[in-house]
Coordinates of C-alpha atoms and ligand atoms in Angstrom, one line a residue:
X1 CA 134.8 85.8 103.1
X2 CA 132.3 86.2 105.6
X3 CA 128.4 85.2 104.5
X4 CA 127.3 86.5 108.2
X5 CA 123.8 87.3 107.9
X6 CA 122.1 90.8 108.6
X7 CA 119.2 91.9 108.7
X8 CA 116.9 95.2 109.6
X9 CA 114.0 96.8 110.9
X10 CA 113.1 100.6 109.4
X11 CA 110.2 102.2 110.6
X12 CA 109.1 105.5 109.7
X13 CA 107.7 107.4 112.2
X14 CA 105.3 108.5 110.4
X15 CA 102.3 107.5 113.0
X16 CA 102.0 105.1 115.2
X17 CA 103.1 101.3 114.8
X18 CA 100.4 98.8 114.3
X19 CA 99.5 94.7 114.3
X20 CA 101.1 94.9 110.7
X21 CA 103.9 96.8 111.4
X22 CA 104.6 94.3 114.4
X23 CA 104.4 91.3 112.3
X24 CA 107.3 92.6 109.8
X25 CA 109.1 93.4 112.9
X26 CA 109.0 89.9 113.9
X27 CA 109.8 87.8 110.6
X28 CA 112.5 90.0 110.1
X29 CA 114.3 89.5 113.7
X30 CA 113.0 85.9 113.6
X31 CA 114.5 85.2 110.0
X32 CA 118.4 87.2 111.1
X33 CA 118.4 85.8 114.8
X34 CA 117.3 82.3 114.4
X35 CA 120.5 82.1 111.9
X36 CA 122.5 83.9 114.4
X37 CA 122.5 87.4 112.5
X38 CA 122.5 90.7 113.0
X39 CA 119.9 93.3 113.3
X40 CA 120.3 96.9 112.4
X41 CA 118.0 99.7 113.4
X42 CA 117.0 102.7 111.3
X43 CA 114.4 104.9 111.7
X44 CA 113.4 106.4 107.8
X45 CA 112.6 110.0 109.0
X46 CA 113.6 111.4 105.6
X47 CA 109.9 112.0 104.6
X48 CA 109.7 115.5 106.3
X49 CA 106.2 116.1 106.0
X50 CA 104.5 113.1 106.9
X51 CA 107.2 112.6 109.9
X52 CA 104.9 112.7 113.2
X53 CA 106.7 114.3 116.3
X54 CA 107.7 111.5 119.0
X55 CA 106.8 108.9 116.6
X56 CA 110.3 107.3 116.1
X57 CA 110.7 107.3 120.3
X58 CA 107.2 105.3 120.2
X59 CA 108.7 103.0 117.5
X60 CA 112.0 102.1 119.4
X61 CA 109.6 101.4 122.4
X62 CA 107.0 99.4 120.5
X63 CA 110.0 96.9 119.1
X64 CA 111.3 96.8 122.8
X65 CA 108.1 95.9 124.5
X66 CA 107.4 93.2 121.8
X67 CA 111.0 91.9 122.6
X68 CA 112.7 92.3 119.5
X69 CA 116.4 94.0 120.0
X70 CA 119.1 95.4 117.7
X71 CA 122.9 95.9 117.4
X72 CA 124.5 99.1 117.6
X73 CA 122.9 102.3 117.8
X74 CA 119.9 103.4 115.8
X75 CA 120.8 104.8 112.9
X76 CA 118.9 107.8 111.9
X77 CA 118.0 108.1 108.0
X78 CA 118.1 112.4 108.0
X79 CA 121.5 112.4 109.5
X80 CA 122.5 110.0 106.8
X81 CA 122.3 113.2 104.2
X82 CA 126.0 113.6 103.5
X83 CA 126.1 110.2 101.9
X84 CA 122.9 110.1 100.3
X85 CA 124.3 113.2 98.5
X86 CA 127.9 111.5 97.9
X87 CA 125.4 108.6 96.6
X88 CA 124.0 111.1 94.0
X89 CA 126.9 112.8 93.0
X90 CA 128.4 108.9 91.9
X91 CA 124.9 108.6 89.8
X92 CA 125.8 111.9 87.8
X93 CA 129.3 111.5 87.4
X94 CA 128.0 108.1 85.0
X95 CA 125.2 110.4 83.4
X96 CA 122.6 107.5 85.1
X97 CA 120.4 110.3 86.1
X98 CA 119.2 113.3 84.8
X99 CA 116.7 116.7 86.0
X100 CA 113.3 116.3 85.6
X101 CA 111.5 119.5 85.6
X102 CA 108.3 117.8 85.4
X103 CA 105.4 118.9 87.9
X104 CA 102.9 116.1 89.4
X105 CA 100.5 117.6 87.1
X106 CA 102.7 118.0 83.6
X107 CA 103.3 114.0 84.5
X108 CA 100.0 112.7 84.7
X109 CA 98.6 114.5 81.7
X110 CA 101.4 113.6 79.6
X111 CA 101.0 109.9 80.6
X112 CA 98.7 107.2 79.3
X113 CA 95.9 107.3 82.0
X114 CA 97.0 104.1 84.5
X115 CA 94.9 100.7 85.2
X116 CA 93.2 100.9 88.5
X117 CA 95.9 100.7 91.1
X118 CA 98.7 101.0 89.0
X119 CA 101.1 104.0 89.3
X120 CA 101.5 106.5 86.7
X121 CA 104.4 105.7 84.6
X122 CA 107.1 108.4 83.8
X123 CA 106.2 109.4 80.3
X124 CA 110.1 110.4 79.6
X125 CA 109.6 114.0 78.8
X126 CA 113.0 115.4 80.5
X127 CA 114.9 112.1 79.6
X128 CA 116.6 114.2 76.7
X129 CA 118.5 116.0 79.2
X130 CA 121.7 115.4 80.3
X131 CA 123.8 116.1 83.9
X132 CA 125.1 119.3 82.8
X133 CA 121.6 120.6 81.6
X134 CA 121.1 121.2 85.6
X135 CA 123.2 124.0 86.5
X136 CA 121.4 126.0 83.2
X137 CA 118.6 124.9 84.9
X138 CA 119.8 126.1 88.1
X139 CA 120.6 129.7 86.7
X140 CA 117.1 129.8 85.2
X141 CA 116.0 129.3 89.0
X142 CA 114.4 126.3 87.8
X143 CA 113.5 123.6 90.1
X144 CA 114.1 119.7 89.0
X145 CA 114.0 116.5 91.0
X146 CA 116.7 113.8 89.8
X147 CA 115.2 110.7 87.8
X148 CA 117.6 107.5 87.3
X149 CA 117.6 106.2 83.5
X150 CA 115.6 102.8 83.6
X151 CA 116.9 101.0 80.6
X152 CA 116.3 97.4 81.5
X153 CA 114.7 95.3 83.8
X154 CA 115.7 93.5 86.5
X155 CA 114.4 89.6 87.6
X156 CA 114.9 88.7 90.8
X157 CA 114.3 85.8 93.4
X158 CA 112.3 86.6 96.3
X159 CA 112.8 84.7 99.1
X160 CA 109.1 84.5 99.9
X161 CA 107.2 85.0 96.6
X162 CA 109.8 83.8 94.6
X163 CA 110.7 85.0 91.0
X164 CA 110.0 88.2 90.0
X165 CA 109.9 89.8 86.4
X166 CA 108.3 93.3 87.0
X167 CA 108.7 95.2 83.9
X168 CA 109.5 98.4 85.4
X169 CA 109.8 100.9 81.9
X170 CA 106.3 100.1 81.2
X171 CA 104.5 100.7 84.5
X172 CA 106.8 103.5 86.7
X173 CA 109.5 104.1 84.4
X174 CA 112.4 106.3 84.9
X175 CA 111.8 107.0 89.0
X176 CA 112.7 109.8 91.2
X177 CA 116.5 109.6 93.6
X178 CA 116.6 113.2 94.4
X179 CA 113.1 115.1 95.2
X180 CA 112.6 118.5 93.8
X181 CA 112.5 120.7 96.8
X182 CA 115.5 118.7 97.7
X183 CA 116.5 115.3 100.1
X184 CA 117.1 111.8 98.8
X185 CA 114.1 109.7 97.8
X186 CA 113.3 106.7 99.6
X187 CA 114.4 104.2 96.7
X188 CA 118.1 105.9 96.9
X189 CA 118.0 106.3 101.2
X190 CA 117.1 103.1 101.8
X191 CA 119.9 101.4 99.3
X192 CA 122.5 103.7 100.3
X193 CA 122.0 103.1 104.3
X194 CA 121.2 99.2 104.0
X195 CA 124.4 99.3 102.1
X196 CA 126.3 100.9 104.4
X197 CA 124.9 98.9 106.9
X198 CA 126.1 95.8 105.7
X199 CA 122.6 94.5 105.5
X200 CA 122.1 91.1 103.4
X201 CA 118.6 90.5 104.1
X202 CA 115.5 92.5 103.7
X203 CA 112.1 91.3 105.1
X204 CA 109.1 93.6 104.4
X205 CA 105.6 94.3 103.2
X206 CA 105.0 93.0 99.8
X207 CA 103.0 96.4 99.1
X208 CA 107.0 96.7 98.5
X209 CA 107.8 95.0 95.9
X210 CA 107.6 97.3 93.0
X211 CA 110.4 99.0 94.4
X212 CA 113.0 96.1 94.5
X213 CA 113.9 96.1 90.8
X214 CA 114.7 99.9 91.2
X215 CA 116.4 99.7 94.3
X216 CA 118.6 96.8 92.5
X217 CA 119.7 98.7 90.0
X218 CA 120.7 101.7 92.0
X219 CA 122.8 99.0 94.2
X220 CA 124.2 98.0 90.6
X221 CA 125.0 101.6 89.7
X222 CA 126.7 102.1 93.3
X223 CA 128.8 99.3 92.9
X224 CA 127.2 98.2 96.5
X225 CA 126.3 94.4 97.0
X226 CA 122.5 93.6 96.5
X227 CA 120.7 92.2 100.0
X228 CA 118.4 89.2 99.7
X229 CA 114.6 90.0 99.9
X230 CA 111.7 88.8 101.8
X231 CA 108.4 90.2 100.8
X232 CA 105.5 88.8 102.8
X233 CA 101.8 89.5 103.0
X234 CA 100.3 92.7 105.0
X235 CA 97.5 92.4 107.6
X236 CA 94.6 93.8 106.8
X237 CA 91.5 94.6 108.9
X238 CA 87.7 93.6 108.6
X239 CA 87.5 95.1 105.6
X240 CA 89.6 94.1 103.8
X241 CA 92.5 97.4 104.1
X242 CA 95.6 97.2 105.3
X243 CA 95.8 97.7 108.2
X244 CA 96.5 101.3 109.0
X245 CA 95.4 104.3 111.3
X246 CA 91.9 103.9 110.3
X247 CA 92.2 100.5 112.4
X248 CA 92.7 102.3 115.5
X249 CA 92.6 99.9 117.7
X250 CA 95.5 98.2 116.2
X251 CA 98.1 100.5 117.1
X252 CA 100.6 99.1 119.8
X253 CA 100.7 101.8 122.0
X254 CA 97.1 101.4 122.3
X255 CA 97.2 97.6 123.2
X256 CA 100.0 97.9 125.4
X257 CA 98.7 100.8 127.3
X258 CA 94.8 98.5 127.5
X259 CA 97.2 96.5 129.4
X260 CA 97.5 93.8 126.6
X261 CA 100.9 91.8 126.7
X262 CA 103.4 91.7 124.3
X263 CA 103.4 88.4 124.5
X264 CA 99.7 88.2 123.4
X265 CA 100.1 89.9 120.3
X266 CA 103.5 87.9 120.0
X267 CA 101.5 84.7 119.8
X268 CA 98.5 85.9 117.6
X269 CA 101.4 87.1 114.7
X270 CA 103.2 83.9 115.5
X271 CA 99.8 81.8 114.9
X272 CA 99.4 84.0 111.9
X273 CA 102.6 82.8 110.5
X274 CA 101.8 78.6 111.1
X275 CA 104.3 78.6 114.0
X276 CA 101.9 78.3 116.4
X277 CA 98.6 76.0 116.3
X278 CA 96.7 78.5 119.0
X279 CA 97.2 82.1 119.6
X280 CA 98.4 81.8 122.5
X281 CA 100.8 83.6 124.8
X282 CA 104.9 83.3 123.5
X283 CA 107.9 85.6 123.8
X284 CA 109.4 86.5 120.9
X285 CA 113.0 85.0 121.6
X286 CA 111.0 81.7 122.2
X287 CA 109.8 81.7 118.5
X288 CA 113.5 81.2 117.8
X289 CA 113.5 77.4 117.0
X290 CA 109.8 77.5 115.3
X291 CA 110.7 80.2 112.7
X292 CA 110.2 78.9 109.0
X293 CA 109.3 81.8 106.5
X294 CA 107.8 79.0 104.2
X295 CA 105.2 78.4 106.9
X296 CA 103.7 82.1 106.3
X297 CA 100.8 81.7 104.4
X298 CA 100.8 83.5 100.9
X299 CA 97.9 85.3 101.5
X300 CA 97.2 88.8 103.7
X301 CA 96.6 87.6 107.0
X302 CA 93.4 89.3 108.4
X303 CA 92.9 90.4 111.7
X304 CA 89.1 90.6 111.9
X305 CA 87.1 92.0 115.4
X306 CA 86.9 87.9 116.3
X307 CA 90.0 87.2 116.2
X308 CA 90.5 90.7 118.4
X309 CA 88.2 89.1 120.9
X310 CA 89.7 85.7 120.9
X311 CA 93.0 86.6 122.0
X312 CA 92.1 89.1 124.4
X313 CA 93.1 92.2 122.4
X314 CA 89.8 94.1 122.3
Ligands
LIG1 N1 110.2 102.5 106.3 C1 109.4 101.7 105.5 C2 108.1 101.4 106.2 O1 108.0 101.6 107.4 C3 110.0 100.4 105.1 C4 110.9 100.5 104.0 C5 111.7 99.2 103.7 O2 111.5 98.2 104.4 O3 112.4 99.2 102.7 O4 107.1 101.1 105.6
LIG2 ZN1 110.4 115.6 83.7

């Protein structure tokens, strides 16, 4: 059988793409390509509202100038809805979902109030209902989102942070696959495409790791084989954030169009990451032979107005 590797890149183009958005970029192509893998492209556009116009062309050009490439076409998450549905439909048919009726508001009153920074957990008030309770539902002209049925938890190995043992009934709970006003949610998109895309490693943000339990146990329910995952840290800026519009002068576009290289801010991620001893000036493909992911340090990397100066990106 073949173990070939592959991996992905997903922005959302949702904004522009920033420092931290670059770095993901790169330990992601780094980690397939120095193993000879794959890359697949896919641009998570599924987010309707928050989807900025000529964001996702901006995206495909930021990854180019900083030298990271792809196989195959982009693949573009919104045109993906036939099988995110067909995804859905396999989810009812083993009653591992149900229609939750529940506004944001009935959820967050009916739910013990949440730690600082934690998210609200589900409180289980349509749990009682079954598949066939939607199309009464339906006839009432109710709306209802779809929640999958968390009954257990799921461990996993990270291959950054390590072991994981997020006890996901207690803090999220049962978790939306199918929004109410309609259109998969991320946690069942982004299974169902990596899936289909034969990816078998995922390297992101670790602000992401809440959702790998969940999105295991949809790839469980699907019958699809699980990737491997690579959380690492964000950047954040001077204070402390992560880094995100607020950090304007971040942004790619920006940089490139000050006339900052690629290469520059190739070099400052790669010094970020230990495989460099300066920030200085490298191509990504050149990285190739210095890649280790156990030289990233565990801790948010932060890219502070100094360190702006130093390499010439302010
Ligand atoms: N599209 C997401 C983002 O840009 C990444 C989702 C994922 O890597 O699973 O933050
Ligand atoms: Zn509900």
């Amino acid at each position: 059988m073949s173990t070939a590797t592959c991996g992905r890149l997903a922005p959302s183009p949702t904004g522009a793409q920033h420092v931290g958005n670059a770095r993901t970029y790169l330990v992601a192509w780094l980690s397939a390509r120095s193993r000879g893998g794959a890359i697949a492209l896919r641009i998570e556009d599924i987010d309707a509202s928050r989807v900025k116009p000529g964001s996702a062309e901006q995206a495909v050009a930021d990854l180019r100038w900083l030298g990271l490439d792809w196989d195959g076409e982009p693949v573009i998450q919104t045109a993906r809805l036939a099988h995110h549905e067909a995804a859905l439909e396999v989810l009812k048919r083993a009653e591992l979902v149900y229609p939750c009726t529940c506004t944001r508001a009935d959820i967050a009153a009916a739910a013990s109030a949440p730690h600082a920074g934690e998210e609200v957990t589900y409180p289980g008030t349509c749990a009682h209902r079954c598949v066939a309770d939607a199309l009464r539902l339906r006839s009432e002209g109710r709306s209802f989102a779809w929640r999958f049925r968390v009954t257990e938890d799921v461990p996993f190995t990270d291959l950054f942070v390590g072991e994981q043992r997020i006890d996901i009934r207690h803090t999220g709970g049962d978790f939306v696959v199918w929004k109410n006003h309609g259109g998969p949610a991320y946690q069942l998109a982004v299974v169902v495409d990596d899936g289909a895309a034969g990816v078998t490693e995922v390297v992101r943000g670790d602000d992401l790791i809440p959702s790998t339990p969940r999105q295991l146990l949809l790839y469980r329910a699907l019958g699809l084989p699980a990737p491997r995952f690579a959380h690492i840290p964000l950047v954040i800026g001077e204070d402390g954030r992560r880094l995100a519009k607020r950090h304007g002068g971040t942004r790619l576009a920006a940089l490139r169009d000050a006339g900052v290289s690629a290469e520059a801010v190739v070099g400052l991620l790669a010094w970020s990451c230990g495989w460099l001893d300066r920030p200085e000036p490298v191509a990504a493909r050149e990285l190739l032979p210095r890649f280790r992911l156990e030289s990233i340090p565990r801790t948010p990397f932060a890219l502070t107005a100094t360190t702006l100066q130093r390499v010439g990106l302010s």
